[in-house]
Amino acid sequence: MAVNPFYLGTFVVYLVIVLGIGVWGYTKTDTVEDFWVYGRDLGPWLATWSFVANFVSAVSVIGFIGAVYGGGYAIMTGIVFGLMLGISALYFVVHKVRELNQVTLPDIIAEVTGREWARPIAATVLLGNAWVYLIMQLVGASLLVTTITGVPYKYMVWVIGVVFIAYTVLGGLVSVAWTDLLQGTLMVGTVFVALAYMALDLGGITAINSQFAAMDPANVAPLGKGTYTAIGVVGSIVAFFGTIFTGGNYIIRINATRDVRTAKFHLAASGVILSVFYAALVWLGGATTVALDGTGLSVDNVDKAFPVLITEYLPTEIGVVIILAVMSAILSTTDTRLHTTGVTTSNDLYDYFASDVSNDQKLKVSRYATIFFGLTATAVAVNPPGTIITLYTFRAILLTSAFLLPVYAALYWRGLDGRAVLASMSLGAILGVGWKLGGEFFSVPATFVGVGTALLVLIVGHFIWAEKPAAQTVASD
């Protein structure tokens, strides 16, 4: 593949800009609290656009468009609905999260269970999730840039990996939030520009939908081409609903805002923006499918559908605009997950096992962990273990099975025995992930098995241990 100097130049300029923001963020990061939670001073609009940019990722832009290309609009039923429900759920627990005055989800779990050793257990699950997420983000970014620039994938994945590690390590959440502001506004605006162009080019949204349905009526069916069953849709909604509430990066953002009112505002505003954005994105997936089919283009991997549209169908001027949007979506989510790995490692592992830890030591460990997780994820992304959507589904099952019921229950029912909560988390995660890896026997969704196990263990464990209560304070551990 020949190198496209125009696309490559645009990409290089973009990387230089985000690196520049990272360097500026470094000058504003004096303490570990600055690095972790922006000094707890995130304002409403900076928080909103940071949330939007963090939420939309390679999964959304490349993965979702690829999913529409391969399975039609059913992704709205199976995934997007669950994601929007998750944001709604976060809105209603903000006050519970803020009143605990903790930084991370493991902190919160330790507080509500009364057991400090909950922190490393929860941290291990969250770090596994974040690492998988980093891999799929790097795969999406590198596939896109390789396709449009002609630079071989095995080199591009390392270029992207090193850049996002660098600016995240430099400024922590300060760098992440301000790059997200740039990337979020750019991303939303350019996706609508792309959709407008495709609608004009193909005769309008109605014409796109008609042509999409003519290709295969299942493209516009709620359950798609056999992609989903009714029970599968419910399982998917539960899984993706659970990933939002239990995502460590979202908890960190809530705790980084100035107050409860700001936290609620940024979630409500983000929910409105993202609902409209995802509708546009799914339509863009339909337009991509119609355009590629009409010109005789096809791909061997659905994740390549959108990159091929950019290089083989769209004018260069429009292609550059879309490149910036997709890179914004990918890097803005990648840096957030990477930042979360540093915070979780330092706050919930290092601080738990070490003694007399200073804030300077915590800051150093956060940066070292950021580098470690970034480099290892990049190495795995060179030869990824599955498609973007496959990886995304796997980590959704992990998070939801481990945290959704136990953490929600513990937040609202403080009388729950802490041991029951932790047993519920552990066994839910093990059986949910194991069921998925085993092939989801009898077509029962892994989410049902994981969440069902968590519920059963939570109830049985509480009644067993509640009769012989242990001291429910962190100090007792």
Short mmCIF file of C-alpha atoms in Angstrom, two decimals:
data_model
loop_
_atom_site.label_atom_id
_atom_site.label_comp_id
_atom_site.label_asym_id
_atom_site.label_seq_id
_atom_site.Cartn_x
_atom_site.Cartn_y
_atom_site.Cartn_z
CA MET A 1 0.00 0.00 0.00
CA ALA A 2 1.42 3.39 -1.01
CA VAL A 3 1.87 6.00 1.70
CA ASN A 4 -0.63 8.88 1.39
CA PRO A 5 1.37 11.99 2.39
CA PHE A 6 -1.73 14.19 2.79
CA TYR A 7 -3.45 11.87 5.25
CA LEU A 8 -0.17 11.09 7.00
CA GLY A 9 0.61 14.80 7.40
CA THR A 10 -2.83 15.44 8.92
CA PHE A 11 -2.30 12.61 11.37
CA VAL A 12 1.15 13.87 12.40
CA VAL A 13 -0.17 17.40 13.02
CA TYR A 14 -2.95 15.97 15.16
CA LEU A 15 -0.50 13.99 17.28
CA VAL A 16 1.70 17.06 17.76
CA ILE A 17 -1.29 19.08 19.01
CA VAL A 18 -2.35 16.50 21.61
CA LEU A 19 1.26 16.09 22.74
CA GLY A 20 1.45 19.87 23.16
CA ILE A 21 -1.63 19.76 25.41
CA GLY A 22 0.05 16.98 27.37
CA VAL A 23 3.13 19.11 27.96
CA TRP A 24 0.93 22.04 29.07
CA GLY A 25 -0.96 19.69 31.39
CA TYR A 26 2.33 18.67 32.98
CA THR A 27 2.93 22.28 34.05
CA LYS A 28 -0.49 22.30 35.76
CA THR A 29 -0.02 19.00 37.60
CA ASP A 30 1.63 19.63 40.96
CA THR A 31 0.02 17.04 43.23
CA VAL A 32 -1.30 13.51 43.07
CA GLU A 33 -4.83 14.91 43.38
CA ASP A 34 -4.22 17.03 40.27
CA PHE A 35 -3.07 13.92 38.40
CA TRP A 36 -5.88 11.70 39.66
CA VAL A 37 -8.97 13.95 39.82
CA TYR A 38 -8.09 17.37 38.34
CA GLY A 39 -7.77 18.80 41.84
CA ARG A 40 -11.53 18.06 42.19
CA ASP A 41 -12.26 21.18 40.14
CA LEU A 42 -13.78 19.97 36.85
CA GLY A 43 -16.38 22.49 35.68
CA PRO A 44 -19.70 21.53 34.03
CA TRP A 45 -18.82 21.93 30.35
CA LEU A 46 -15.26 20.65 30.57
CA ALA A 47 -16.63 17.63 32.45
CA THR A 48 -19.43 17.17 29.88
CA TRP A 49 -17.21 17.13 26.82
CA SER A 50 -14.61 15.05 28.59
CA PHE A 51 -17.32 12.48 29.37
CA VAL A 52 -18.64 12.52 25.79
CA ALA A 53 -15.18 12.13 24.30
CA ASN A 54 -14.31 9.39 26.77
CA PHE A 55 -17.54 7.52 26.05
CA VAL A 56 -17.13 7.41 22.26
CA SER A 57 -14.31 5.15 21.20
CA ALA A 58 -12.98 2.89 18.48
CA VAL A 59 -15.85 0.60 19.44
CA SER A 60 -18.34 3.33 18.65
CA VAL A 61 -16.96 4.71 15.43
CA ILE A 62 -15.18 1.81 13.75
CA GLY A 63 -16.74 -1.07 15.69
CA PHE A 64 -20.36 0.15 15.55
CA ILE A 65 -20.20 1.10 11.89
CA GLY A 66 -18.64 -2.30 11.22
CA ALA A 67 -21.42 -3.96 13.22
CA VAL A 68 -24.08 -2.12 11.15
CA TYR A 69 -22.24 -3.17 7.98
CA GLY A 70 -22.36 -6.80 9.12
CA GLY A 71 -25.67 -6.96 10.97
CA GLY A 72 -27.84 -3.92 10.28
CA TYR A 73 -29.47 -1.44 12.65
CA ALA A 74 -30.04 -4.08 15.34
CA ILE A 75 -27.04 -2.71 17.21
CA MET A 76 -29.37 0.06 18.44
CA THR A 77 -31.50 -2.60 20.11
CA GLY A 78 -28.68 -4.76 21.37
CA ILE A 79 -26.07 -2.29 22.57
CA VAL A 80 -26.86 1.43 22.31
CA PHE A 81 -30.04 1.21 24.38
CA GLY A 82 -28.12 -0.45 27.20
CA LEU A 83 -25.39 2.18 27.08
CA MET A 84 -27.88 5.04 27.37
CA LEU A 85 -29.58 3.28 30.29
CA GLY A 86 -26.19 3.11 31.96
CA ILE A 87 -25.73 6.87 31.83
CA SER A 88 -29.20 7.30 33.33
CA ALA A 89 -28.28 4.94 36.16
CA LEU A 90 -25.13 6.93 36.92
CA TYR A 91 -27.18 10.12 37.21
CA PHE A 92 -29.28 8.64 40.00
CA VAL A 93 -26.34 7.40 42.10
CA VAL A 94 -24.16 10.52 41.86
CA HIS A 95 -25.13 11.73 45.33
CA LYS A 96 -24.35 8.31 46.80
CA VAL A 97 -20.92 8.29 45.16
CA ARG A 98 -20.04 11.84 46.16
CA GLU A 99 -21.10 11.54 49.78
CA LEU A 100 -18.56 8.74 50.26
CA ASN A 101 -15.77 11.19 49.27
CA GLN A 102 -13.63 8.46 47.68
CA VAL A 103 -11.59 8.48 44.46
CA THR A 104 -12.04 5.09 42.81
CA LEU A 105 -14.61 2.30 42.57
CA PRO A 106 -12.46 -0.04 44.73
CA ASP A 107 -12.38 2.74 47.36
CA ILE A 108 -16.18 2.84 47.29
CA ILE A 109 -16.49 -0.94 47.52
CA ALA A 110 -14.13 -1.01 50.52
CA GLU A 111 -16.20 1.72 52.17
CA VAL A 112 -19.60 0.11 51.70
CA THR A 113 -18.43 -3.42 52.59
CA GLY A 114 -16.29 -2.34 55.53
CA ARG A 115 -13.37 -4.38 54.24
CA GLU A 116 -10.18 -2.79 53.06
CA TRP A 117 -9.05 -5.93 51.23
CA ALA A 118 -11.91 -5.33 48.79
CA ARG A 119 -9.68 -2.73 47.11
CA PRO A 120 -7.12 -5.09 45.52
CA ILE A 121 -9.86 -7.56 44.52
CA ALA A 122 -11.93 -4.91 42.76
CA ALA A 123 -8.80 -3.28 41.35
CA THR A 124 -7.74 -6.53 39.69
CA VAL A 125 -11.07 -6.79 37.84
CA LEU A 126 -10.94 -3.14 36.78
CA LEU A 127 -7.36 -3.37 35.56
CA GLY A 128 -8.21 -6.45 33.48
CA ASN A 129 -11.13 -4.58 31.94
CA ALA A 130 -9.08 -1.45 31.25
CA TRP A 131 -6.28 -3.45 29.66
CA VAL A 132 -8.65 -5.19 27.24
CA TYR A 133 -10.19 -1.81 26.43
CA LEU A 134 -6.77 -0.34 25.67
CA ILE A 135 -6.03 -3.19 23.28
CA MET A 136 -9.21 -2.70 21.25
CA GLN A 137 -8.70 1.07 21.14
CA LEU A 138 -5.21 0.62 19.76
CA VAL A 139 -6.45 -1.91 17.22
CA GLY A 140 -9.14 0.49 16.00
CA ALA A 141 -6.82 3.48 15.78
CA SER A 142 -4.08 1.56 14.02
CA LEU A 143 -6.40 -0.13 11.51
CA LEU A 144 -7.80 3.25 10.59
CA VAL A 145 -4.50 5.09 10.27
CA THR A 146 -2.83 2.21 8.44
CA THR A 147 -5.67 2.05 5.94
CA ILE A 148 -5.69 5.78 5.24
CA THR A 149 -1.96 6.54 5.35
CA GLY A 150 -0.40 3.36 3.96
CA VAL A 151 2.00 3.05 6.90
CA PRO A 152 2.18 -0.65 7.94
CA TYR A 153 -0.01 -1.60 10.91
CA LYS A 154 2.85 -3.09 12.96
CA TYR A 155 4.61 0.29 12.99
CA MET A 156 1.55 2.48 13.36
CA VAL A 157 0.26 0.69 16.46
CA TRP A 158 3.51 1.55 18.26
CA VAL A 159 3.48 5.18 17.12
CA ILE A 160 -0.04 5.67 18.43
CA GLY A 161 0.67 3.73 21.62
CA VAL A 162 3.74 5.78 22.52
CA VAL A 163 2.01 9.11 21.84
CA PHE A 164 -1.05 8.49 23.99
CA ILE A 165 1.13 7.06 26.78
CA ALA A 166 3.31 10.18 26.68
CA TYR A 167 0.63 12.83 27.04
CA THR A 168 -1.33 10.84 29.64
CA VAL A 169 1.78 10.31 31.77
CA LEU A 170 2.68 13.98 31.56
CA GLY A 171 -0.49 15.63 32.82
CA GLY A 172 -2.86 12.96 34.15
CA LEU A 173 -6.50 14.04 34.19
CA VAL A 174 -5.52 17.64 33.42
CA SER A 175 -4.10 16.58 30.05
CA VAL A 176 -6.87 14.06 29.50
CA ALA A 177 -9.73 16.50 30.20
CA TRP A 178 -8.42 19.27 27.93
CA THR A 179 -7.54 16.95 25.07
CA ASP A 180 -11.03 15.48 25.52
CA LEU A 181 -12.59 18.94 25.18
CA LEU A 182 -10.83 19.40 21.84
CA GLN A 183 -11.48 15.86 20.70
CA GLY A 184 -15.10 15.65 21.86
CA THR A 185 -16.30 18.77 20.07
CA LEU A 186 -14.31 17.85 16.96
CA MET A 187 -15.63 14.30 16.99
CA VAL A 188 -19.33 15.14 17.31
CA GLY A 189 -19.19 17.97 14.78
CA THR A 190 -17.32 16.03 12.12
CA VAL A 191 -19.50 12.91 12.38
CA PHE A 192 -22.52 15.09 11.60
CA VAL A 193 -20.62 16.65 8.69
CA ALA A 194 -19.87 13.17 7.37
CA LEU A 195 -23.49 12.06 7.74
CA ALA A 196 -24.72 15.21 6.01
CA TYR A 197 -22.36 14.57 3.09
CA MET A 198 -23.44 10.94 2.77
CA ALA A 199 -27.13 11.88 2.98
CA LEU A 200 -26.72 14.43 0.19
CA ASP A 201 -24.66 12.03 -1.89
CA LEU A 202 -27.08 9.10 -1.52
CA GLY A 203 -30.36 11.01 -1.73
CA GLY A 204 -31.22 11.56 1.94
CA ILE A 205 -31.72 9.49 5.08
CA THR A 206 -34.98 7.97 3.79
CA ALA A 207 -33.27 6.86 0.58
CA ILE A 208 -30.38 5.36 2.56
CA ASN A 209 -32.80 3.39 4.73
CA SER A 210 -34.74 2.18 1.69
CA GLN A 211 -31.59 1.02 -0.09
CA PHE A 212 -30.31 -0.59 3.10
CA ALA A 213 -33.57 -2.52 3.49
CA ALA A 214 -33.53 -3.49 -0.20
CA MET A 215 -30.12 -5.12 0.28
CA ASP A 216 -31.60 -7.29 3.04
CA PRO A 217 -34.85 -6.62 4.95
CA ALA A 218 -33.14 -7.89 8.11
CA ASN A 219 -30.88 -4.81 7.97
CA VAL A 220 -33.68 -2.70 9.40
CA ALA A 221 -35.25 -5.37 11.62
CA PRO A 222 -34.97 -4.82 15.41
CA LEU A 223 -33.18 -8.15 15.91
CA GLY A 224 -31.13 -8.02 12.73
CA LYS A 225 -29.96 -10.99 10.67
CA GLY A 226 -30.19 -13.51 13.46
CA THR A 227 -27.53 -11.52 15.28
CA TYR A 228 -29.78 -11.25 18.34
CA THR A 229 -32.56 -13.20 19.95
CA ALA A 230 -35.00 -11.63 22.38
CA ILE A 231 -33.17 -13.18 25.33
CA GLY A 232 -29.85 -12.16 23.78
CA VAL A 233 -30.98 -8.55 23.51
CA VAL A 234 -31.94 -8.48 27.18
CA GLY A 235 -28.60 -10.02 28.11
CA SER A 236 -26.75 -7.49 25.98
CA ILE A 237 -28.65 -4.55 27.45
CA VAL A 238 -27.86 -5.73 30.97
CA ALA A 239 -24.19 -6.18 30.07
CA PHE A 240 -23.70 -2.76 28.53
CA PHE A 241 -25.88 -1.07 31.13
CA GLY A 242 -23.58 -2.55 33.73
CA THR A 243 -20.38 -1.34 32.11
CA ILE A 244 -21.28 2.32 32.56
CA PHE A 245 -22.07 2.26 36.26
CA THR A 246 -19.15 0.00 37.05
CA GLY A 247 -16.53 1.71 34.88
CA GLY A 248 -13.75 3.04 37.10
CA ASN A 249 -13.12 5.98 34.75
CA TYR A 250 -16.69 7.25 35.21
CA ILE A 251 -16.42 7.10 39.00
CA ILE A 252 -13.17 9.08 38.82
CA ARG A 253 -14.86 11.75 36.71
CA ILE A 254 -17.79 12.08 39.09
CA ASN A 255 -15.35 12.58 41.96
CA ALA A 256 -13.31 15.08 39.92
CA THR A 257 -16.22 17.51 39.45
CA ARG A 258 -16.66 20.52 41.73
CA ASP A 259 -19.85 19.35 43.42
CA VAL A 260 -22.90 17.08 43.11
CA ARG A 261 -24.76 19.60 40.96
CA THR A 262 -21.90 19.76 38.45
CA ALA A 263 -21.65 15.96 38.40
CA LYS A 264 -25.39 15.58 37.68
CA PHE A 265 -25.32 18.30 35.03
CA HIS A 266 -22.44 16.76 33.12
CA LEU A 267 -24.16 13.35 33.04
CA ALA A 268 -27.51 14.78 31.91
CA ALA A 269 -25.92 16.94 29.20
CA SER A 270 -23.70 14.06 28.05
CA GLY A 271 -26.71 11.75 27.82
CA VAL A 272 -28.53 14.13 25.48
CA ILE A 273 -25.46 14.70 23.27
CA LEU A 274 -24.62 11.00 23.09
CA SER A 275 -28.17 9.87 22.30
CA VAL A 276 -28.28 12.13 19.23
CA PHE A 277 -24.70 11.24 18.31
CA TYR A 278 -25.30 7.48 18.34
CA ALA A 279 -28.41 7.78 16.21
CA ALA A 280 -26.32 9.68 13.65
CA LEU A 281 -23.53 7.13 13.92
CA VAL A 282 -25.84 4.19 13.21
CA TRP A 283 -27.29 5.99 10.19
CA LEU A 284 -23.74 6.61 9.04
CA GLY A 285 -23.18 2.86 9.30
CA GLY A 286 -26.15 2.25 7.02
CA ALA A 287 -24.88 4.88 4.59
CA THR A 288 -21.43 3.25 4.61
CA THR A 289 -22.94 -0.13 3.74
CA VAL A 290 -25.07 1.30 0.93
CA ALA A 291 -22.16 3.29 -0.52
CA LEU A 292 -19.71 0.37 -0.50
CA ASP A 293 -22.28 -2.01 -1.98
CA GLY A 294 -23.22 0.48 -4.69
CA THR A 295 -19.62 0.82 -5.82
CA GLY A 296 -18.81 -2.88 -5.64
CA LEU A 297 -16.48 -2.53 -2.65
CA SER A 298 -16.34 -5.15 0.09
CA VAL A 299 -14.16 -5.92 3.10
CA ASP A 300 -12.95 -9.18 4.67
CA ASN A 301 -13.22 -7.75 8.19
CA VAL A 302 -16.19 -5.59 9.18
CA ASP A 303 -13.89 -3.34 11.23
CA LYS A 304 -12.37 -2.18 7.94
CA ALA A 305 -15.67 -0.96 6.45
CA PHE A 306 -15.37 2.64 7.61
CA PRO A 307 -11.66 3.03 6.79
CA VAL A 308 -12.33 1.69 3.28
CA LEU A 309 -15.19 4.17 2.86
CA ILE A 310 -12.78 6.99 3.71
CA THR A 311 -10.03 5.93 1.31
CA GLU A 312 -12.02 4.47 -1.58
CA TYR A 313 -15.26 6.44 -1.66
CA LEU A 314 -15.06 9.86 -0.02
CA PRO A 315 -13.28 12.93 -1.44
CA THR A 316 -9.98 13.63 0.28
CA GLU A 317 -11.30 16.82 1.90
CA ILE A 318 -14.17 14.97 3.59
CA GLY A 319 -11.87 12.06 4.42
CA VAL A 320 -9.52 14.32 6.37
CA VAL A 321 -12.43 15.68 8.41
CA ILE A 322 -13.57 12.16 9.28
CA ILE A 323 -10.05 11.03 10.12
CA LEU A 324 -9.84 13.76 12.73
CA ALA A 325 -13.21 12.74 14.16
CA VAL A 326 -12.30 9.08 14.43
CA MET A 327 -8.86 9.75 15.89
CA SER A 328 -10.49 12.08 18.41
CA ALA A 329 -12.92 9.35 19.43
CA ILE A 330 -10.21 6.76 19.79
CA LEU A 331 -7.52 8.73 21.60
CA SER A 332 -9.97 10.46 23.94
CA THR A 333 -11.18 7.11 25.24
CA THR A 334 -7.75 5.50 25.23
CA ASP A 335 -6.15 8.18 27.36
CA THR A 336 -8.98 7.98 29.90
CA ARG A 337 -8.67 4.20 30.30
CA LEU A 338 -4.91 4.50 30.50
CA HIS A 339 -5.16 7.23 33.14
CA THR A 340 -7.53 5.00 35.13
CA THR A 341 -5.01 2.12 35.17
CA GLY A 342 -2.42 4.41 36.73
CA VAL A 343 -4.80 5.73 39.39
CA THR A 344 -6.17 2.26 40.24
CA THR A 345 -2.72 0.67 40.49
CA SER A 346 -1.36 3.39 42.74
CA ASN A 347 -4.43 3.99 44.89
CA ASP A 348 -5.83 0.48 45.26
CA LEU A 349 -2.84 -1.86 44.93
CA TYR A 350 0.35 0.01 45.82
CA ASP A 351 -1.21 2.04 48.63
CA TYR A 352 -2.85 -1.12 50.05
CA PHE A 353 0.26 -3.31 50.12
CA ALA A 354 2.90 -0.66 50.87
CA SER A 355 3.25 1.22 54.15
CA ASP A 356 3.81 4.92 54.83
CA VAL A 357 3.25 5.89 51.20
CA SER A 358 3.77 9.57 50.38
CA ASN A 359 1.80 11.48 47.77
CA ASP A 360 4.95 11.86 45.68
CA GLN A 361 5.40 8.09 45.67
CA LYS A 362 1.77 7.61 44.64
CA LEU A 363 2.25 10.04 41.76
CA LYS A 364 5.35 8.18 40.57
CA VAL A 365 3.62 4.81 40.75
CA SER A 366 0.66 6.21 38.81
CA ARG A 367 2.98 7.28 36.01
CA TYR A 368 4.97 4.04 36.00
CA ALA A 369 1.77 1.96 35.90
CA THR A 370 0.45 4.09 33.05
CA ILE A 371 3.57 3.32 31.04
CA PHE A 372 3.46 -0.40 31.87
CA PHE A 373 -0.19 -0.95 30.92
CA GLY A 374 0.17 1.20 27.82
CA LEU A 375 3.21 -0.66 26.50
CA THR A 376 1.86 -4.15 27.21
CA ALA A 377 -1.50 -3.33 25.60
CA THR A 378 0.33 -1.99 22.56
CA ALA A 379 2.37 -5.18 22.29
CA VAL A 380 -0.78 -7.35 22.32
CA ALA A 381 -2.55 -5.03 19.85
CA VAL A 382 0.13 -5.85 17.26
CA ASN A 383 -1.63 -9.23 16.90
CA PRO A 384 -5.10 -8.76 18.44
CA PRO A 385 -7.06 -11.77 19.78
CA GLY A 386 -10.39 -10.77 18.17
CA THR A 387 -12.48 -8.05 16.54
CA ILE A 388 -13.24 -4.80 18.35
CA ILE A 389 -16.84 -5.73 19.13
CA THR A 390 -15.76 -9.18 20.38
CA LEU A 391 -13.30 -7.63 22.82
CA TYR A 392 -15.85 -5.03 23.87
CA THR A 393 -18.47 -7.67 24.62
CA PHE A 394 -16.01 -9.69 26.69
CA ARG A 395 -15.07 -6.80 28.97
CA ALA A 396 -18.74 -5.81 29.30
CA ILE A 397 -19.52 -9.28 30.68
CA LEU A 398 -16.57 -9.07 33.07
CA LEU A 399 -17.57 -5.72 34.55
CA THR A 400 -21.29 -6.35 34.74
CA SER A 401 -20.99 -9.81 36.28
CA ALA A 402 -18.56 -8.59 38.91
CA PHE A 403 -20.00 -5.26 39.97
CA LEU A 404 -23.50 -4.40 38.82
CA LEU A 405 -25.65 -6.07 41.49
CA PRO A 406 -23.20 -6.19 44.43
CA VAL A 407 -22.16 -2.56 44.22
CA TYR A 408 -25.64 -1.18 43.57
CA ALA A 409 -27.03 -3.25 46.44
CA ALA A 410 -24.28 -2.19 48.83
CA LEU A 411 -24.76 1.50 48.01
CA TYR A 412 -28.45 1.43 48.84
CA TRP A 413 -28.56 -1.29 51.51
CA ARG A 414 -25.76 -0.57 53.92
CA GLY A 415 -26.79 -3.48 56.13
CA LEU A 416 -25.51 -6.04 53.61
CA ASP A 417 -22.73 -8.22 54.94
CA GLY A 418 -19.46 -7.17 53.30
CA ARG A 419 -18.29 -10.74 52.85
CA ALA A 420 -21.43 -11.54 50.87
CA VAL A 421 -20.80 -8.53 48.60
CA LEU A 422 -17.21 -9.56 47.89
CA ALA A 423 -18.13 -13.22 47.33
CA SER A 424 -20.88 -12.09 44.96
CA MET A 425 -18.40 -9.97 43.00
CA SER A 426 -15.78 -12.70 42.73
CA LEU A 427 -18.03 -15.64 41.80
CA GLY A 428 -20.16 -13.52 39.45
CA ALA A 429 -17.06 -12.48 37.51
CA ILE A 430 -15.57 -15.99 37.41
CA LEU A 431 -18.74 -17.73 36.22
CA GLY A 432 -19.79 -14.95 33.83
CA VAL A 433 -16.44 -14.87 32.05
CA GLY A 434 -16.08 -18.65 32.21
CA TRP A 435 -19.50 -19.14 30.63
CA LYS A 436 -18.53 -16.79 27.80
CA LEU A 437 -15.20 -18.52 27.20
CA GLY A 438 -16.98 -21.89 27.24
CA GLY A 439 -19.27 -20.85 24.39
CA GLU A 440 -22.45 -19.83 26.24
CA PHE A 441 -23.99 -23.28 26.68
CA PHE A 442 -27.65 -23.78 25.73
CA SER A 443 -27.63 -20.25 24.23
CA VAL A 444 -27.92 -18.71 27.70
CA PRO A 445 -26.17 -15.30 27.67
CA ALA A 446 -23.05 -15.12 29.85
CA THR A 447 -24.41 -11.94 31.42
CA PHE A 448 -27.40 -13.86 32.80
CA VAL A 449 -25.11 -16.48 34.31
CA GLY A 450 -22.73 -13.93 35.82
CA VAL A 451 -25.39 -11.59 37.21
CA GLY A 452 -27.59 -14.52 38.31
CA THR A 453 -24.68 -16.07 40.19
CA ALA A 454 -23.88 -12.73 41.80
CA LEU A 455 -27.49 -12.35 42.94
CA LEU A 456 -27.69 -15.87 44.37
CA VAL A 457 -24.37 -15.58 46.22
CA LEU A 458 -25.32 -12.13 47.53
CA ILE A 459 -28.59 -13.40 49.03
CA VAL A 460 -27.28 -16.70 50.40
CA GLY A 461 -24.04 -15.17 51.65
CA HIS A 462 -25.83 -12.38 53.49
CA PHE A 463 -28.14 -14.76 55.35
CA ILE A 464 -25.25 -17.08 56.23
CA TRP A 465 -22.87 -14.40 57.47
CA ALA A 466 -25.44 -11.99 58.86
CA GLU A 467 -26.17 -14.48 61.65
CA LYS A 468 -22.52 -14.39 62.67
CA PRO A 469 -21.61 -10.76 62.02
CA ALA A 470 -18.06 -9.62 61.83
CA ALA A 471 -16.90 -6.09 62.59
CA GLN A 472 -18.01 -3.99 59.63
CA THR A 473 -15.33 -1.36 59.69
CA VAL A 474 -12.23 -0.95 57.60
CA ALA A 475 -10.26 -0.53 60.81
CA SER A 476 -11.10 -4.10 61.86
CA ASP A 477 -9.12 -5.42 58.90
#
